[in-house]
Short mmCIF file of C-alpha atoms and ligand atoms in Angstrom, two decimals:
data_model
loop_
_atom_site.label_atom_id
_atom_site.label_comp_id
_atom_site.label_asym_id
_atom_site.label_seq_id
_atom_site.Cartn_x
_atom_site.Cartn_y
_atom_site.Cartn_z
CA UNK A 1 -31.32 7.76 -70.00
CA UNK A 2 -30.12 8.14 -73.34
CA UNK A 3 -26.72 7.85 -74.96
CA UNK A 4 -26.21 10.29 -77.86
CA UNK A 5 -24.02 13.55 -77.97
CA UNK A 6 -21.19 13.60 -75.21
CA UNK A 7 -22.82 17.49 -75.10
CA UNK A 8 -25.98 16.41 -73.33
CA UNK A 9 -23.21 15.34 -70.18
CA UNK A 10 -21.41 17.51 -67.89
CA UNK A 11 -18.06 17.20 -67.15
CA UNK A 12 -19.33 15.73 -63.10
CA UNK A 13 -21.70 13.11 -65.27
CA UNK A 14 -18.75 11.77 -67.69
CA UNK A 15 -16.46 11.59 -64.42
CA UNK A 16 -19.59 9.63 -62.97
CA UNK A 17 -19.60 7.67 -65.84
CA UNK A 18 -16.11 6.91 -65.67
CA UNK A 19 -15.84 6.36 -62.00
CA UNK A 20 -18.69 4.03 -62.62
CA UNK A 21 -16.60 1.63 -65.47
CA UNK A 22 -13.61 1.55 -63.01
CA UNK A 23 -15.82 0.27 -60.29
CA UNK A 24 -16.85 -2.77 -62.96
CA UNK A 25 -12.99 -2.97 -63.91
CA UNK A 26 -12.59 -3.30 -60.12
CA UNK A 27 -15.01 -6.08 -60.23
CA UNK A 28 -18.66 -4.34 -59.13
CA UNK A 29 -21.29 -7.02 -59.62
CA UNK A 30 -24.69 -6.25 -61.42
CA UNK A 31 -26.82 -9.28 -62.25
CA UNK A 32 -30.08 -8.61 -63.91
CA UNK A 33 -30.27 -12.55 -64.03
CA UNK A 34 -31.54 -12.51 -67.85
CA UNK A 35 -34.53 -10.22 -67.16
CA UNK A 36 -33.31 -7.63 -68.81
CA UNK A 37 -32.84 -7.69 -72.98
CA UNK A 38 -30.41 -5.22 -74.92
CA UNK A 39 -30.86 -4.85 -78.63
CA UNK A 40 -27.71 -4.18 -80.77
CA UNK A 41 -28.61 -2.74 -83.82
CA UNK A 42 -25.48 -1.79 -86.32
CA UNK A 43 -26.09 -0.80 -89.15
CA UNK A 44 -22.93 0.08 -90.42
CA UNK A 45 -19.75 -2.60 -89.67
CA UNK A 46 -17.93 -2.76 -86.12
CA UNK A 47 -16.28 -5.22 -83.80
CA UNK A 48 -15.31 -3.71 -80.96
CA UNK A 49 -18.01 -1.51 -80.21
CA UNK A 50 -20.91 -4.18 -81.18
CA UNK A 51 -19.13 -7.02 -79.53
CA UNK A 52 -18.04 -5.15 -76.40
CA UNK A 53 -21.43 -3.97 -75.92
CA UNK A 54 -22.79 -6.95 -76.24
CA UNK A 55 -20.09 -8.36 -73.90
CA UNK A 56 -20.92 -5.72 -71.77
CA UNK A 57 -24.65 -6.54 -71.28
CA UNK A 58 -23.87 -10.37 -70.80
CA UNK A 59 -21.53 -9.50 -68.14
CA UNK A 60 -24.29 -7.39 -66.29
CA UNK A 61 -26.54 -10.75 -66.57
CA UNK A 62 -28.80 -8.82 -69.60
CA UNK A 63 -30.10 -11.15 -72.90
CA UNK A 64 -29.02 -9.67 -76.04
CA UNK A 65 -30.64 -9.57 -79.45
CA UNK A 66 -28.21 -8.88 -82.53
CA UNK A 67 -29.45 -7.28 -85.45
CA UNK A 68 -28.28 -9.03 -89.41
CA UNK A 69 -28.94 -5.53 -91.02
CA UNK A 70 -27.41 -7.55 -94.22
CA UNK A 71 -30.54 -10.08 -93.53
CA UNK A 72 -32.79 -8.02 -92.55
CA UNK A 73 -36.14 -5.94 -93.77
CA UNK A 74 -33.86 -3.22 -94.59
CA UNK A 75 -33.42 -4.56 -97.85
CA UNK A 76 -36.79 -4.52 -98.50
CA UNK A 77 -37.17 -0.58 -97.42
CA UNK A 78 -38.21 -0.39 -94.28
CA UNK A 79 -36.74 2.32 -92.45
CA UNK A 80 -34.45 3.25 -89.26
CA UNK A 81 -37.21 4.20 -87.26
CA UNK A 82 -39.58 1.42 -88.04
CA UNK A 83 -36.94 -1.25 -87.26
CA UNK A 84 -35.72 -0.11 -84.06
CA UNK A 85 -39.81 0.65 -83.12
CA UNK A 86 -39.82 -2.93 -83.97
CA UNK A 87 -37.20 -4.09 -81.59
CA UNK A 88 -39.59 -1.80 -79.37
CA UNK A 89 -42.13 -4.05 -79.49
CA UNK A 90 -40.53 -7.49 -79.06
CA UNK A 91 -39.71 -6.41 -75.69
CA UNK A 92 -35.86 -5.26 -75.48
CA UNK A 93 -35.18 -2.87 -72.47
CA UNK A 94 -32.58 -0.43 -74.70
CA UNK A 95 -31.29 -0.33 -77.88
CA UNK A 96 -27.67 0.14 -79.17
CA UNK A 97 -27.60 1.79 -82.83
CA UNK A 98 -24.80 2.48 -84.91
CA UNK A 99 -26.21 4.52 -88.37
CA UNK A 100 -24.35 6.12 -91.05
CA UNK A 101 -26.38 9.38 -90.90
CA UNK A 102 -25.30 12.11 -88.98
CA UNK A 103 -27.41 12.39 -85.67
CA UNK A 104 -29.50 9.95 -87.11
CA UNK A 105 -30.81 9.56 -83.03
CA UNK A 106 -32.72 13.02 -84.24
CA UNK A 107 -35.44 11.01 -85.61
CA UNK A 108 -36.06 8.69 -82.90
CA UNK A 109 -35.86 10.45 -80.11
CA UNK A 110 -39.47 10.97 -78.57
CA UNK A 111 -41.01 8.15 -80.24
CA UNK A 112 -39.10 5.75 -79.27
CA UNK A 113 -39.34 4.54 -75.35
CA UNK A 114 -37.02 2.36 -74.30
CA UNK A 115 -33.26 3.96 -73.74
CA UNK A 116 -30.95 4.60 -76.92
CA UNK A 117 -27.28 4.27 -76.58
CA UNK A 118 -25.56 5.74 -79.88
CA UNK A 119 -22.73 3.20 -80.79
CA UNK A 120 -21.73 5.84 -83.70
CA UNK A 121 -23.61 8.62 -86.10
CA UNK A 122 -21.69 8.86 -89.51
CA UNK A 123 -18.66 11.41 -88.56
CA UNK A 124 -20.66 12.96 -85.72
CA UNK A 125 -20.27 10.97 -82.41
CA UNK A 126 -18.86 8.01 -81.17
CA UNK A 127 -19.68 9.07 -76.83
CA UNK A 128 -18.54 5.29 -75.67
CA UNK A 129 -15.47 5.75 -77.85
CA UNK A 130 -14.52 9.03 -76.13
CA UNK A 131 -15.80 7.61 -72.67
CA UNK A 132 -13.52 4.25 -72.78
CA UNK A 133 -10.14 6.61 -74.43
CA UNK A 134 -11.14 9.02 -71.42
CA UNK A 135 -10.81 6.56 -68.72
CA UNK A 136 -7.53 4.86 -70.51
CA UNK A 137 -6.45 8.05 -70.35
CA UNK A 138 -7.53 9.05 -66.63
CA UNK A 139 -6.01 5.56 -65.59
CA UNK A 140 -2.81 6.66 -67.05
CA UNK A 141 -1.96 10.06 -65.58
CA UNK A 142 -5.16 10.49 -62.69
CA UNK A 143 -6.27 13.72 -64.55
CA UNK A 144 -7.41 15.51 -67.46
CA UNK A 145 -7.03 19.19 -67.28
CA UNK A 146 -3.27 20.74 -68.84
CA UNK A 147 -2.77 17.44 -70.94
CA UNK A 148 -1.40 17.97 -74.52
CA UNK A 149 -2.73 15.78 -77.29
CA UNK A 150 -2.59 15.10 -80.81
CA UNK A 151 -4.84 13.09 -82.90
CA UNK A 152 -3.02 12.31 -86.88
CA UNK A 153 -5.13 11.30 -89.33
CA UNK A 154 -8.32 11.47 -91.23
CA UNK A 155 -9.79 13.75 -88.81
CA UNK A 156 -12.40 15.57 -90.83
CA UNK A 157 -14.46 11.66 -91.37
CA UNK A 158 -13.61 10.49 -87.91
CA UNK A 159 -16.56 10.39 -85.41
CA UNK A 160 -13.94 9.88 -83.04
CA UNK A 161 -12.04 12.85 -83.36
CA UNK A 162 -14.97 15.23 -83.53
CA UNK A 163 -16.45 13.78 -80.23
CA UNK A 164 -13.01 13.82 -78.59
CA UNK A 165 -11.67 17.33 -79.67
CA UNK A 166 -14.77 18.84 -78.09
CA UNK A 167 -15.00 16.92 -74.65
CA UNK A 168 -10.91 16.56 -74.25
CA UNK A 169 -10.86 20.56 -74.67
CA UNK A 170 -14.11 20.97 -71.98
CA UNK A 171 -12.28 18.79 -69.69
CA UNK A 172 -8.76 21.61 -69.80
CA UNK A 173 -6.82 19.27 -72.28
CA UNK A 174 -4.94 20.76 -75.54
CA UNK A 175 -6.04 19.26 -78.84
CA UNK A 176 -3.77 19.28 -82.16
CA UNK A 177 -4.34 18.01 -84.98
CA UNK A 178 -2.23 16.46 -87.93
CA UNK A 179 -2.24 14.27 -90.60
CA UNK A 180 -2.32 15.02 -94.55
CA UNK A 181 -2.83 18.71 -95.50
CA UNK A 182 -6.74 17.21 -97.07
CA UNK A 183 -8.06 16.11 -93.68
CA UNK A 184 -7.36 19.50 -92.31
CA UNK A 185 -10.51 20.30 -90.33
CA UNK A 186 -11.17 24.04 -89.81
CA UNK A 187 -11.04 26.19 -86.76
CA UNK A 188 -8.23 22.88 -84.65
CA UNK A 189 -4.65 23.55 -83.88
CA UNK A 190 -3.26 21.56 -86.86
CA UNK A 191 0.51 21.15 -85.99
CA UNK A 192 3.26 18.95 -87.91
CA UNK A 193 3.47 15.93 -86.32
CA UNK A 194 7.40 15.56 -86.02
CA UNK A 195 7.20 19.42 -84.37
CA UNK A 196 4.67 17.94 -81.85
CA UNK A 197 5.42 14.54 -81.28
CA UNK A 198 8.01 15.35 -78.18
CA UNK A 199 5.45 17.34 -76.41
CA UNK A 200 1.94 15.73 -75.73
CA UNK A 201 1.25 13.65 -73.52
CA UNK A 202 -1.23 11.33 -75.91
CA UNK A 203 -0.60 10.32 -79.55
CA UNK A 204 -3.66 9.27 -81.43
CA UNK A 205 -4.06 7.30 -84.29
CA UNK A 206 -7.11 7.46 -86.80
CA UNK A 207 -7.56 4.91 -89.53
CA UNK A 208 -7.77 6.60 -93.28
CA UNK A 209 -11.57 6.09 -93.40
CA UNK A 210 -12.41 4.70 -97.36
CA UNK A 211 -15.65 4.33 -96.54
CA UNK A 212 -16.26 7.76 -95.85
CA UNK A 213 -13.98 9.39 -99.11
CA UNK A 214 -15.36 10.66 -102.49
CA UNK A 215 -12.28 9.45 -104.37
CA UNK A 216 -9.32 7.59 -103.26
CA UNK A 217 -6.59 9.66 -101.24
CA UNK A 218 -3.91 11.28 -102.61
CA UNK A 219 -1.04 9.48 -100.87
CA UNK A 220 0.37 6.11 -101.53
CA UNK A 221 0.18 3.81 -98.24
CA UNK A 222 3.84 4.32 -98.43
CA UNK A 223 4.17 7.83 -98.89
CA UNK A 224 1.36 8.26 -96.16
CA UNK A 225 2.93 6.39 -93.57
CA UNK A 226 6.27 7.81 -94.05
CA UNK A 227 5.22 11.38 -93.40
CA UNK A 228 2.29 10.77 -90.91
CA UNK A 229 2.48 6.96 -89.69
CA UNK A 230 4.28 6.49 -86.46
CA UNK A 231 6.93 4.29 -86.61
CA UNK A 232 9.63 3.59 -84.01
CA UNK A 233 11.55 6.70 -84.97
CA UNK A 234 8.69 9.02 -83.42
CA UNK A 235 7.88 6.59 -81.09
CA UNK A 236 11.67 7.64 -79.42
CA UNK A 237 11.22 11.23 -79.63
CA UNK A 238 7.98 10.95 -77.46
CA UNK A 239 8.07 12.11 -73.74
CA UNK A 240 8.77 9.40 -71.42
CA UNK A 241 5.56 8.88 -70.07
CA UNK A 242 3.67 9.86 -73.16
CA UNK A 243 1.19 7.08 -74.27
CA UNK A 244 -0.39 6.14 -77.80
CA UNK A 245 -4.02 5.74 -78.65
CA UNK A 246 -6.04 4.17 -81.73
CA UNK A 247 -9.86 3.45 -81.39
CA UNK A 248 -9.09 0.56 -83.84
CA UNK A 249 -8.93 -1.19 -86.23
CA UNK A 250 -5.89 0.08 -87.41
CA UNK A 251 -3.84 -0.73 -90.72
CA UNK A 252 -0.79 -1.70 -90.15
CA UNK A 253 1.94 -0.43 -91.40
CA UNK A 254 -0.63 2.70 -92.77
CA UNK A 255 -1.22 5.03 -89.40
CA UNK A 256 1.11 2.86 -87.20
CA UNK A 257 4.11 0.91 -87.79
CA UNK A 258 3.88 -3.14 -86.95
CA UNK A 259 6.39 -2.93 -84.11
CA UNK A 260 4.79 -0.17 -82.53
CA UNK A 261 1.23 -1.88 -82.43
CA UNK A 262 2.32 -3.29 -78.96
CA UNK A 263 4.89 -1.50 -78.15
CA UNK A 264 5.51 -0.05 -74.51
CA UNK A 265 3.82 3.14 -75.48
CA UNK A 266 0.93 1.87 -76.73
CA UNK A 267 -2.56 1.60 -74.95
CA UNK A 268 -4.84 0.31 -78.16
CA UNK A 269 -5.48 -2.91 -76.35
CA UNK A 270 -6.33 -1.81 -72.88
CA UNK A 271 -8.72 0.46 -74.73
CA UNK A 272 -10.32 -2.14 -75.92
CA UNK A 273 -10.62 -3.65 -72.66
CA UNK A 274 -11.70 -0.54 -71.17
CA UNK A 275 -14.26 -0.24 -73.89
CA UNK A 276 -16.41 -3.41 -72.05
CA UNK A 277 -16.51 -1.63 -68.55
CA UNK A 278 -17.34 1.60 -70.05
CA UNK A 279 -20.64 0.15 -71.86
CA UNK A 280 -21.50 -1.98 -68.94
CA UNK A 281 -21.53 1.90 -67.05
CA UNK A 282 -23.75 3.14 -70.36
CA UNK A 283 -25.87 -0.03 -70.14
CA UNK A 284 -25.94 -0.21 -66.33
CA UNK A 285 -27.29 3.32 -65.98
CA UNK A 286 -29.26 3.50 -68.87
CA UNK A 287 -31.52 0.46 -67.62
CA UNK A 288 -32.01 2.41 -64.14
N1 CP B 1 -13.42 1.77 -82.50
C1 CP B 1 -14.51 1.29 -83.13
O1 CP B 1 -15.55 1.93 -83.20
O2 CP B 1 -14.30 0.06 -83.69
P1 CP B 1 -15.42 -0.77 -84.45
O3 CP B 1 -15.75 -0.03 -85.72
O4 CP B 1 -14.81 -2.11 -84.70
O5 CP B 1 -16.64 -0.83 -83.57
#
C-alpha cells in the first residue's frame, strides 16, 4: 500500500487508519523484531515528520536507514528516482520521501516496488499531517461531521492546508480560511479572523512559509502578528471547548503568541505525539 494523496482513501479507510493509531496510542504491540527496514528519505528539512516516522518504525521493531540528502549523490546529479531505486536495491521494505516537487510520487509510482509513504510534496500533500490533526481532532470532540474550522495563515504554500481543506470538508466539517489578504487561495471561505474566532470549533495555525515565497512578505512580524497572530486576546473570545492546532514548527510570537504556545487551548504538542501512532498505522499497514 502506498501513501500519497489523502484522495486515493475513503472516508471508512482514513477512519481505519485512525482507529488503527489509537489502538498503538492504546498500547497495540507489533514487533517485526528488526526484519523489517524503513528508508527515510527527506529531501527537503523536517523534524517531526522524519523523526516521528522514524520513531514510529523503531517502535514497531523495523531497522531504519536515514538518508544525508546534503551528503549524498544528489549533489553530484543523480536523480529522485534513481536514489530511492537505490534504496530499492539495498533491501529496505518501504520508503518515506519528502520532495519539494509537487506530486513528485508521479514519477515513481510503477517502477518502484516496495511501498511509498509521502512525508510531503512541495504545497500539495502532507496525508500523515492531516491523518495525526484528524485523530487530535477526533480524540477531542468523538466526531467530524458539522465541525467549524479555520486555518490563518500562508495557506496558498501550505501542503497542510491544501490536504486538510479537502479531506476536513469530505468528512462534513466547515473550512475558513484567513490570514493576510496575499495568501488568499481561490474558491475557500476566507473569513476575518476576529469575525470567526468565537465560532469554530478548531483554530489552526500555519507558519509564513519563506521557503516557498518569491520575495519577502509584505508585513512586518509585528504588523503580521497583530492582525493575524493569536494572542491571548483571541484566545478568550474562543468557544469554550474550542481547541488550537499548528502542524509545527511555529514562530513564536509570528502566527502564535508565546503564552499561548501551551496554553489550555492548545493541542500542538499532543499532535506531535499523535503524529508517532499515526505513522506506526501508515508503516504498520503499508508493510502488510
Ligand atoms: N509538521 C511538519 O511537517 O513538521 P516538519 O517539517 O518538522 O516535519
Amino acid at each position: 500500500m502506498n501513501v500519497l494523496n489523502l484522495d486515493d482513501f475513503s472516508t471508512e479507510e482514513i477512519n481505519q487508519i485512525l482507529d488503527l493509531a489509537e489502538e498503538f496510542k492504546n498500547g497495540k504491540q507489533v514487533d517485526y523484531k528488526g526484519e523489517k527496514v524503513i528508508a527515510n528519505l527527506f529531501f527537503e528539512p523536517s523534524t517531526r515528520t522524519h523523526y516521528s516516522f522514524d520513531m514510529a518504525a523503531l517502535k514497531l521493531g523495523c531497522k531504519t536507514q536515514n538518508f544525508d540528502a546534503e551528503n549524498s549523490s544528489l549533489k553530484k546529479g543523480e536523480t529522485l528516482y534513481d536514489t530511492v531505486k537505490t534504496f530499492e536495491m539495498f533491501g529496505a521494505d518501504a520508503v518515506v520521501i519528502r520532495h519539494v516537487e509537487n506530486e513528485y510520487y508521479k514519477q515513481l509510482v510503477g517502477k518502484i516496488n516496495i511501498p511509498i509513504l509521502n512525508a510531503g510534496d512541495g504545497t500539495g500533500n502532507h496525508p500523515s499531517q492531516s491523518l495525526l490533526d484528524l485523530l487530535t481532532i477526533r480524540q477531542e470532540f468523538g466526531k467530524f461531521e458539522g465541525l467549524k474550522v479555520v486555518i490563518v495563515g500562508d495557506v496558498t504554500h501550505s501542503r497542510v492546508a491544501h490536504t486538510n481543506m479537502k479531506i476536513m470538508e469530505r468528512l462534513g466539517m466547515t473550512v475558513y480560511t484567513s490570514g493576510p489578504e496575499e495568501y488568499r487561495e481561490e474558491g475557500t471561505k476566507f473569513v476575518d479572523l476576529d469575525e470567526i474566532i468565537d465560532k469554530v470549533d478548531v483554530v489552526m495555525l500555519l507558519r509564513v512559509q519563506h521557503e516557498r515565497h518569491e520575495h519577502s512578505m509584505i508585513e512586518t512580524v509585528e504588523e503580521y502578528h497583530k492582525l493575524h497572530g493569536l494572542n491571548m486576546d483571541r484566545v478568550n473570545k474562543m468557544k469554550e471547548n474550542a481547541i488550537i492546532m499548528h502542524p509545527a514548527p511555529f514562530n513564536r510570537n509570528v502566527e502564535i503568541a508565546d503564552d499561548v504556545v501551551e496554553c489550555s487551548k492548545s493541542r500542538i504538542f499532543k499532535q506531535i505525539q499523535n503524529g508517532v501512532y499515526v505513522r506506526m498505522a501508515l508503516i504498520y499497514k503499508a508493510l502488510k
